[in-house]
Short mmCIF file of C-alpha atoms in Angstrom, two decimals:
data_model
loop_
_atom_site.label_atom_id
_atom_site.label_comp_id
_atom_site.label_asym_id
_atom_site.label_seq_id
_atom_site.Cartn_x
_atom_site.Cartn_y
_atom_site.Cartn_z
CA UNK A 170 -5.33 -20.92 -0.96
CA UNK A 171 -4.46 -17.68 -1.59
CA UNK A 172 -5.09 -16.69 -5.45
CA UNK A 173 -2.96 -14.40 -7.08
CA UNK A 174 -2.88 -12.51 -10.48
CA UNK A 175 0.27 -11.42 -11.83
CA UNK A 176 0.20 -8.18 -13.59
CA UNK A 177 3.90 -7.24 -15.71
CA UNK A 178 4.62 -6.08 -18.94
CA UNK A 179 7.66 -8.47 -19.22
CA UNK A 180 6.81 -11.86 -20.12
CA UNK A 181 10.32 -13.05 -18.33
CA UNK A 182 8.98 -11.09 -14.99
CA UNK A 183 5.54 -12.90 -14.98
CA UNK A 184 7.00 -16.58 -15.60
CA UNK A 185 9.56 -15.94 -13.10
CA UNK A 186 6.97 -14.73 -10.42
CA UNK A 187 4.65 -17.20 -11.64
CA UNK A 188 6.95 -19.91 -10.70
CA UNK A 189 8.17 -18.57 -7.49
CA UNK A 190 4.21 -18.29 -6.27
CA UNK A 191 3.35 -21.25 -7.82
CA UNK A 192 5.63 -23.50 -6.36
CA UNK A 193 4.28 -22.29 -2.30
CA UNK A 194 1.29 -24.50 -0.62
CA UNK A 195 -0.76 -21.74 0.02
CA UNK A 196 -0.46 -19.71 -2.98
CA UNK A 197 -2.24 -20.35 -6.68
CA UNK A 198 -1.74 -18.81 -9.47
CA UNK A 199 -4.91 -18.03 -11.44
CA UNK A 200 -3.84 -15.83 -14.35
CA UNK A 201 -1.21 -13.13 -15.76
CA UNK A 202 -1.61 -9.81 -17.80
CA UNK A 203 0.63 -7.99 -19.18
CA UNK A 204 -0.93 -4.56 -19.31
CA UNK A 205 -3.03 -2.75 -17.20
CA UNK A 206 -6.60 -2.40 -19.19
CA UNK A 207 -5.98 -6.65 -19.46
CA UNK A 208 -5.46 -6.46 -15.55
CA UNK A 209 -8.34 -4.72 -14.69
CA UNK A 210 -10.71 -7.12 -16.97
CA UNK A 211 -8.74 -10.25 -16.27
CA UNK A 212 -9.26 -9.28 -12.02
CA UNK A 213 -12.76 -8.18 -12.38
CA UNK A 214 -13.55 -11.57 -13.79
CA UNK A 215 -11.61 -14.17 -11.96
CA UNK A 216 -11.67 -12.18 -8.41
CA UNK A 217 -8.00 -12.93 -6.88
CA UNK A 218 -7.09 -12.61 -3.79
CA UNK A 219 -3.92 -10.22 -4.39
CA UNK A 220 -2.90 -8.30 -7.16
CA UNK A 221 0.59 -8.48 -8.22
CA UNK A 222 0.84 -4.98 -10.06
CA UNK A 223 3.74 -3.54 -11.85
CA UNK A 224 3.63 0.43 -11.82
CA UNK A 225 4.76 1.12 -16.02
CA UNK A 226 2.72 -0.67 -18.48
CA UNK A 227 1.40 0.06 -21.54
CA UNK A 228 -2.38 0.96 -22.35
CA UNK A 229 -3.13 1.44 -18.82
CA UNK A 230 -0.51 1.79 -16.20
CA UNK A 231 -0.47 0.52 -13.04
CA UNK A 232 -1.46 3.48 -10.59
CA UNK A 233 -4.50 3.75 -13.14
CA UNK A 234 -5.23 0.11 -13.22
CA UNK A 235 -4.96 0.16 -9.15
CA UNK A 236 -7.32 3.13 -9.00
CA UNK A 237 -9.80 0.82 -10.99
CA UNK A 238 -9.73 -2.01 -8.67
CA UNK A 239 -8.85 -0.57 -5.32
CA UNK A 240 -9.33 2.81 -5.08
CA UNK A 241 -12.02 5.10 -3.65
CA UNK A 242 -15.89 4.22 -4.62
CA UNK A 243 -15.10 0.87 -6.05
CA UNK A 244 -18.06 -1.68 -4.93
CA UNK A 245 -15.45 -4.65 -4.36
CA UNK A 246 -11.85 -3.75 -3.89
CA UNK A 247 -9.25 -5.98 -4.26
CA UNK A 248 -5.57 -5.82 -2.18
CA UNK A 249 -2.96 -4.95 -4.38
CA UNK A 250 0.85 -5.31 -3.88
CA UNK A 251 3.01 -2.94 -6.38
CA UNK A 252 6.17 -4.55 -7.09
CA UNK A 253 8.45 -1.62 -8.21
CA UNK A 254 11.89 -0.12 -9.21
CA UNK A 255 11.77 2.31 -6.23
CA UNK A 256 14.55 4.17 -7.44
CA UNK A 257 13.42 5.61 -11.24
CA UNK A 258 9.80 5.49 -9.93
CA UNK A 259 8.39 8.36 -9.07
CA UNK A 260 4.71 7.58 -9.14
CA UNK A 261 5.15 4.95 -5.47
CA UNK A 262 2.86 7.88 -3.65
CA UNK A 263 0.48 7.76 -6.83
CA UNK A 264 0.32 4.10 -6.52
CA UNK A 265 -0.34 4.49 -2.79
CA UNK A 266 -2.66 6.77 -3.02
CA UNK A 267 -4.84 5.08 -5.85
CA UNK A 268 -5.66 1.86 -2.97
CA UNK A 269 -2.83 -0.22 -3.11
CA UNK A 270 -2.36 -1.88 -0.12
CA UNK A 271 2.00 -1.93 0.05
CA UNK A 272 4.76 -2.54 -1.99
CA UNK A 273 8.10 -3.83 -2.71
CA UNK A 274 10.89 -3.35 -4.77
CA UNK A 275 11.95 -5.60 -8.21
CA UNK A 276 14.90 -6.89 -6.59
CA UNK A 277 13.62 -8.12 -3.52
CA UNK A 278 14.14 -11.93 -2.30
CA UNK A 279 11.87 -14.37 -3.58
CA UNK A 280 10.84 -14.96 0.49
CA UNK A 281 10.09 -11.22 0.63
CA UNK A 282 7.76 -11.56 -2.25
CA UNK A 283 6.03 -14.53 -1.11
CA UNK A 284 5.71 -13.44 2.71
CA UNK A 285 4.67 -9.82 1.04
CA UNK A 286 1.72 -11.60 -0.65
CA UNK A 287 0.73 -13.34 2.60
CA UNK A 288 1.09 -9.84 4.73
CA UNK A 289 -1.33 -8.42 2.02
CA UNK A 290 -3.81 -11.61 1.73
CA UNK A 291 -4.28 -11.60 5.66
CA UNK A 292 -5.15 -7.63 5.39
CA UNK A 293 -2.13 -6.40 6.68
CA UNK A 294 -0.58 -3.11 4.48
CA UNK A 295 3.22 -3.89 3.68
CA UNK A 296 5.15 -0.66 3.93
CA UNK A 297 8.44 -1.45 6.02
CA UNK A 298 9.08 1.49 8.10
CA UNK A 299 12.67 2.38 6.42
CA UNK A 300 10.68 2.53 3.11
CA UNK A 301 8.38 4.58 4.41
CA UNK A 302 10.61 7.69 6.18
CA UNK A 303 12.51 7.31 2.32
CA UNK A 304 8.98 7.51 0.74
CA UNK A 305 8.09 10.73 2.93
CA UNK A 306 12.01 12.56 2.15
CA UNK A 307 11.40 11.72 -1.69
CA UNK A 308 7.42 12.48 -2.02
CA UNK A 309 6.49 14.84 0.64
CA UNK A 310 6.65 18.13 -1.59
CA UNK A 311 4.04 15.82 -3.91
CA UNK A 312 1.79 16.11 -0.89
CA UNK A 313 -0.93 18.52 -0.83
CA UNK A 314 -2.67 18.49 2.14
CA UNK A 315 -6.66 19.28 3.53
CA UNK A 316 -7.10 21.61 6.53
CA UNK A 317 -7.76 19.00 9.79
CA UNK A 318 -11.04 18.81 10.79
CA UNK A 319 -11.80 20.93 13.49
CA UNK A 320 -14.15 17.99 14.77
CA UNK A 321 -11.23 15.19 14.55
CA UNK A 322 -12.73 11.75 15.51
CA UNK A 323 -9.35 10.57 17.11
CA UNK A 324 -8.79 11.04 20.55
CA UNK A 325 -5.21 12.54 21.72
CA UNK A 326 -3.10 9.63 21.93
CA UNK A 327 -4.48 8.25 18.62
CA UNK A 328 -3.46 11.37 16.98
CA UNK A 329 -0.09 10.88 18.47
CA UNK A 330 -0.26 6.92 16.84
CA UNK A 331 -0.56 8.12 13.91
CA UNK A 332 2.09 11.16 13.43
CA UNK A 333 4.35 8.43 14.42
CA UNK A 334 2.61 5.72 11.80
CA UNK A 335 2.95 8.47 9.64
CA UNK A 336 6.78 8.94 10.15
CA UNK A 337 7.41 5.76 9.36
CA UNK A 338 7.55 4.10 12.88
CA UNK A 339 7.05 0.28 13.13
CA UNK A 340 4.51 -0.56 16.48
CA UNK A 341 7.32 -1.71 18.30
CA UNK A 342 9.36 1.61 17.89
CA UNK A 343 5.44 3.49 18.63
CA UNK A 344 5.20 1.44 21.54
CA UNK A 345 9.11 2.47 22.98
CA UNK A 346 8.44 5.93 22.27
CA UNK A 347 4.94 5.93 24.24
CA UNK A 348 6.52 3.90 26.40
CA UNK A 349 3.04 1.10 26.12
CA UNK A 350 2.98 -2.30 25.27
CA UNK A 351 2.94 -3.37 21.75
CA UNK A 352 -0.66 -4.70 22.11
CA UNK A 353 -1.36 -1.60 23.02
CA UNK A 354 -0.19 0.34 19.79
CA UNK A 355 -1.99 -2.25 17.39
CA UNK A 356 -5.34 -1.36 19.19
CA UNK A 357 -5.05 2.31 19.20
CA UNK A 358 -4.08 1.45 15.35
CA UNK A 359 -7.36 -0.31 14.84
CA UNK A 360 -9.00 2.08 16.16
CA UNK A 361 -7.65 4.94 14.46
CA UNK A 362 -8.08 2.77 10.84
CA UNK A 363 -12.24 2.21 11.97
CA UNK A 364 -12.85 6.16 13.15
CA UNK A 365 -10.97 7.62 10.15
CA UNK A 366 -12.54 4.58 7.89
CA UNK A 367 -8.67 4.46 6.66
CA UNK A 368 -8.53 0.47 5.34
CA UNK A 369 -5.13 0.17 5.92
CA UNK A 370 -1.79 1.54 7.58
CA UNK A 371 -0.56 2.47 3.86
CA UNK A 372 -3.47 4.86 3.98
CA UNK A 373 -3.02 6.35 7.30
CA UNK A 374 0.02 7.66 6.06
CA UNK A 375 -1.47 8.95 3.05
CA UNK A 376 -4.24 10.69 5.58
CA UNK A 377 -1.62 12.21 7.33
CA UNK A 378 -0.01 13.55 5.07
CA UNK A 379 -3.47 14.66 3.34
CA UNK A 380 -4.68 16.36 6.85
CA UNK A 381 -1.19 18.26 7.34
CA UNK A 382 -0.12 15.81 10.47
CA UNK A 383 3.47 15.34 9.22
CA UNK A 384 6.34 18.05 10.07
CA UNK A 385 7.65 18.73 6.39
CA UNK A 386 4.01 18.44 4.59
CA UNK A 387 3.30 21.20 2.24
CA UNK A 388 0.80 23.15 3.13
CA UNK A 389 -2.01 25.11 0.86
#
């Protein structure tokens, strides 16, 4: 079973995902907050396996509340999935950036959701491609990035992987444009993730962004 907290400031939000969750095989629902300081204590106590997180709540928002449970130096990270109004939110890269492992907008279909929580659950990041080029055009003067180390781990065909992770290509449009098989792109991927110590794909993007990889970062 896959256990799931739902984290919303609208009651109506958290019944109706409650429902839709609750009503799968492999998916349980074991508790709901509706802000993000309740979150963080209700997750730290019954350990979920996913983290249904809305980004505006009160008390303690959700990029805060995500930096609490997933981000850098915590002892036992949990995935989270933000569920967002892409559109008027302009705190996605925050979000991001704070550990969450993907996310998806409000409005997406209730299979979305569900197959978003299983992506997440199995350790996969859930960023779909298109989101992410409209993520770089809307975010990428947010972006401040590090100078590269001069002693980069990755070889030169990882580095290429990742530019083109970090332009928002899926592995099957990495592995047309390398022109190698699509096995092939998800273990240069793996390897990339292990040498960089990157947890997900979400956060190779962030990296590259961070290390000045992407044409159109801002640079110091």
């Amino acid at each position: 079973m896959i256990r799931v907290v739902v984290c919303d400031d609208q009651e109506l939000v958290r019944t109706g995902y409650a429902t839709i969750f609750g009503a799968q095989p492999d998916i349980e629902v074991v508790g709901e907050a509706a802000d993000g300081r309740a979150a963080v204590d209700l997750v730290r106590e019954v350990r979920p396996d996913v983290v249904v997180m809305d980004i505006r709540m009160p008390v303690l928002d959700g990029i805060e509340a995500t930096r609490r449970l997933a981000g850098e130096g915590v002892a036992e990270p949990v995935k989270v999935l933000v569920v967002t109004t892409f559109t008027l939110d302009e705190y996605v890269y925050e979000a991001l950036r704070a550990g969450a492992s993907g996310f998806l907008l409000k409005d997406a279909a209730p299979a979305d959701l569900i197959a978003g929580i299983r992506t997440v659950a199995g350790g996969d990041s859930l960023l779909a491609p298109a989101v992410t080029r409209t993520l770089i055009g809307r975010f990428a003067s947010r972006v401040q990035p590090t100078t590269p180390d001069p002693e980069h781990p990755l070889t030169p065909r990882e580095l290429e992987v990742l530019k083109l992770i970090a332009e928002g290509l899926s592995n099957a449009e990495i592995a047309a444009a390398l022109v190698i098989s699509h096995e092939t792109v998800k273990t240069y991927v793996s390897r990339l993730l292990a040498k960089l110590g990157l947890r997900d794909r979400v956060h190779a993007v962030v990296f590259a962004h961070r290390a000045g990889l992407v044409p159109g970062a801002v640079h110091p």
